[in-house]
CSV table of C-alpha atoms in Angstrom, one decimal:
chain,number,residue,atom,x,y,z
A,247,MET,CA,-18.4,-25.8,-21.6
A,248,LEU,CA,-18.6,-24.7,-17.9
A,249,PRO,CA,-19.3,-21.1,-18.6
A,250,TYR,CA,-22.2,-22.1,-20.9
A,251,VAL,CA,-23.6,-24.4,-18.1
A,252,ALA,CA,-23.7,-21.4,-15.7
A,253,PHE,CA,-25.4,-19.3,-18.3
A,254,ALA,CA,-28.0,-22.0,-19.1
A,255,ILE,CA,-28.7,-22.6,-15.4
A,256,ILE,CA,-29.2,-18.9,-14.6
A,257,ARG,CA,-31.2,-18.4,-17.8
A,258,HIS,CA,-33.5,-21.4,-17.3
A,259,THR,CA,-33.7,-21.4,-13.5
A,260,PHE,CA,-37.5,-21.3,-13.5
A,261,LEU,CA,-37.7,-24.2,-15.9
A,262,LEU,CA,-35.4,-26.6,-14.0
A,263,SER,CA,-36.7,-28.6,-11.1
A,264,HIS,CA,-34.9,-28.5,-7.8
A,265,SER,CA,-33.5,-32.0,-8.3
A,266,GLU,CA,-32.1,-31.0,-11.7
A,267,LYS,CA,-30.4,-28.0,-10.1
A,268,VAL,CA,-29.0,-30.1,-7.3
A,269,GLN,CA,-27.7,-32.6,-9.9
A,270,ILE,CA,-26.0,-29.8,-11.9
A,271,TRP,CA,-24.5,-28.2,-8.8
A,272,ASN,CA,-23.1,-31.6,-7.6
A,273,SER,CA,-21.6,-32.2,-11.0
A,274,ILE,CA,-19.9,-28.9,-11.0
A,275,GLU,CA,-18.8,-29.3,-7.4
A,276,ASN,CA,-17.2,-32.7,-8.3
A,277,LEU,CA,-15.1,-30.9,-10.9
A,278,LEU,CA,-13.4,-29.0,-8.1
A,279,ALA,CA,-11.4,-32.2,-7.4
A,280,ASP,CA,-10.4,-32.8,-11.1
A,281,ASN,CA,-6.8,-33.6,-11.9
A,282,HIS,CA,-6.5,-30.6,-14.2
A,283,VAL,CA,-5.9,-27.2,-12.5
A,284,GLU,CA,-7.8,-25.3,-15.3
A,285,VAL,CA,-10.9,-27.4,-14.8
A,286,ARG,CA,-10.9,-26.8,-11.1
A,287,GLU,CA,-10.5,-23.0,-11.5
A,288,HIS,CA,-13.3,-22.8,-14.1
A,289,ALA,CA,-15.5,-24.9,-11.9
A,290,ALA,CA,-14.9,-22.4,-9.0
A,291,GLY,CA,-15.7,-19.5,-11.2
A,292,VAL,CA,-19.0,-21.1,-12.4
A,293,LEU,CA,-19.9,-21.9,-8.8
A,294,ALA,CA,-19.2,-18.3,-7.8
A,295,SER,CA,-21.5,-17.0,-10.6
A,296,LEU,CA,-24.2,-19.5,-9.7
A,297,MET,CA,-24.1,-18.3,-6.1
A,298,LYS,CA,-24.6,-14.8,-7.3
A,299,GLY,CA,-27.6,-15.4,-9.3
A,300,GLY,CA,-28.8,-18.9,-8.4
A,301,ASP,CA,-30.7,-20.6,-5.7
A,302,GLU,CA,-30.1,-19.3,-2.2
A,303,GLU,CA,-30.6,-22.6,-0.6
A,304,LEU,CA,-28.1,-24.4,-2.9
A,305,SER,CA,-25.6,-21.6,-2.3
A,306,ARG,CA,-25.9,-21.9,1.5
A,307,VAL,CA,-25.5,-25.7,1.4
A,308,PHE,CA,-22.5,-25.4,-0.8
A,309,ARG,CA,-20.9,-22.7,1.5
A,310,ASP,CA,-21.5,-24.8,4.6
A,311,ARG,CA,-20.1,-27.9,2.9
A,312,ALA,CA,-17.0,-26.1,1.7
A,313,TYR,CA,-16.4,-24.6,5.1
A,314,SER,CA,-16.8,-27.9,7.0
A,315,GLU,CA,-14.5,-29.6,4.5
A,316,ALA,CA,-11.9,-26.9,5.0
A,317,GLN,CA,-12.2,-27.2,8.8
A,318,SER,CA,-11.6,-31.0,8.5
A,319,ILE,CA,-8.5,-30.5,6.4
A,320,LEU,CA,-7.2,-27.9,8.8
A,321,SER,CA,-7.8,-30.1,11.8
A,322,LYS,CA,-6.0,-33.0,10.1
A,323,ARG,CA,-3.1,-30.8,9.4
A,324,LYS,CA,-2.9,-29.7,13.0
A,325,GLN,CA,-2.9,-33.2,14.2
A,326,ARG,CA,0.0,-33.9,11.8
A,327,LYS,CA,-2.0,-36.5,9.8
A,328,LEU,CA,-0.5,-35.3,6.6
A,329,GLY,CA,-0.9,-38.8,5.0
A,330,SER,CA,-4.7,-38.7,5.4
A,331,GLY,CA,-5.2,-39.9,1.8
A,332,GLN,CA,-6.4,-36.6,0.4
A,333,SER,CA,-4.9,-35.6,-2.9
A,334,ILE,CA,-3.5,-32.1,-3.6
A,335,ALA,CA,-6.3,-31.7,-6.1
A,336,SER,CA,-9.1,-32.2,-3.5
A,337,ILE,CA,-7.4,-29.8,-1.1
A,338,HIS,CA,-7.0,-27.2,-3.9
A,339,GLY,CA,-10.6,-27.8,-4.8
A,340,THR,CA,-11.7,-27.0,-1.2
A,341,ILE,CA,-9.7,-23.8,-1.2
A,342,LEU,CA,-11.2,-22.8,-4.5
A,343,ALA,CA,-14.7,-23.6,-3.1
A,344,LEU,CA,-14.0,-21.1,-0.3
A,345,ALA,CA,-12.7,-18.6,-2.8
A,346,ALA,CA,-15.8,-19.0,-4.8
A,347,SER,CA,-17.9,-18.3,-1.7
A,348,VAL,CA,-16.0,-15.1,-1.1
A,349,LEU,CA,-16.1,-14.0,-4.7
A,350,SER,CA,-19.9,-14.6,-4.9
A,351,SER,CA,-20.4,-11.6,-2.8
A,352,PRO,CA,-17.5,-9.2,-3.4
A,353,TYR,CA,-18.8,-6.3,-1.3
A,354,ASP,CA,-20.0,-8.4,1.7
A,355,MET,CA,-18.3,-11.2,3.6
A,356,PRO,CA,-20.3,-14.4,3.7
A,357,ARG,CA,-20.9,-15.9,7.1
């Protein structure tokens, strides 16, 4: 169903309110921490396509949040706090969020 959600958002972007778009983005972003690998990968693909043709502000907020989450994971690893309570799925979801940010602009590197 995730590919259809992306199509519906892009197709109806002018009909959806900002709060509805934020709610859909947050729902898809929450799927990045799902227990199933396939769901996480599809969610990352949908987010990448939404960043290509969606709202610039939502894309920027998502990129910034993914980058700060990756920085916090990296700092915890450097401090050797491996038992920080984060699951493998959430770490993988953060990596997929960064990958989606890069894949959203394949010929240009996002900030």
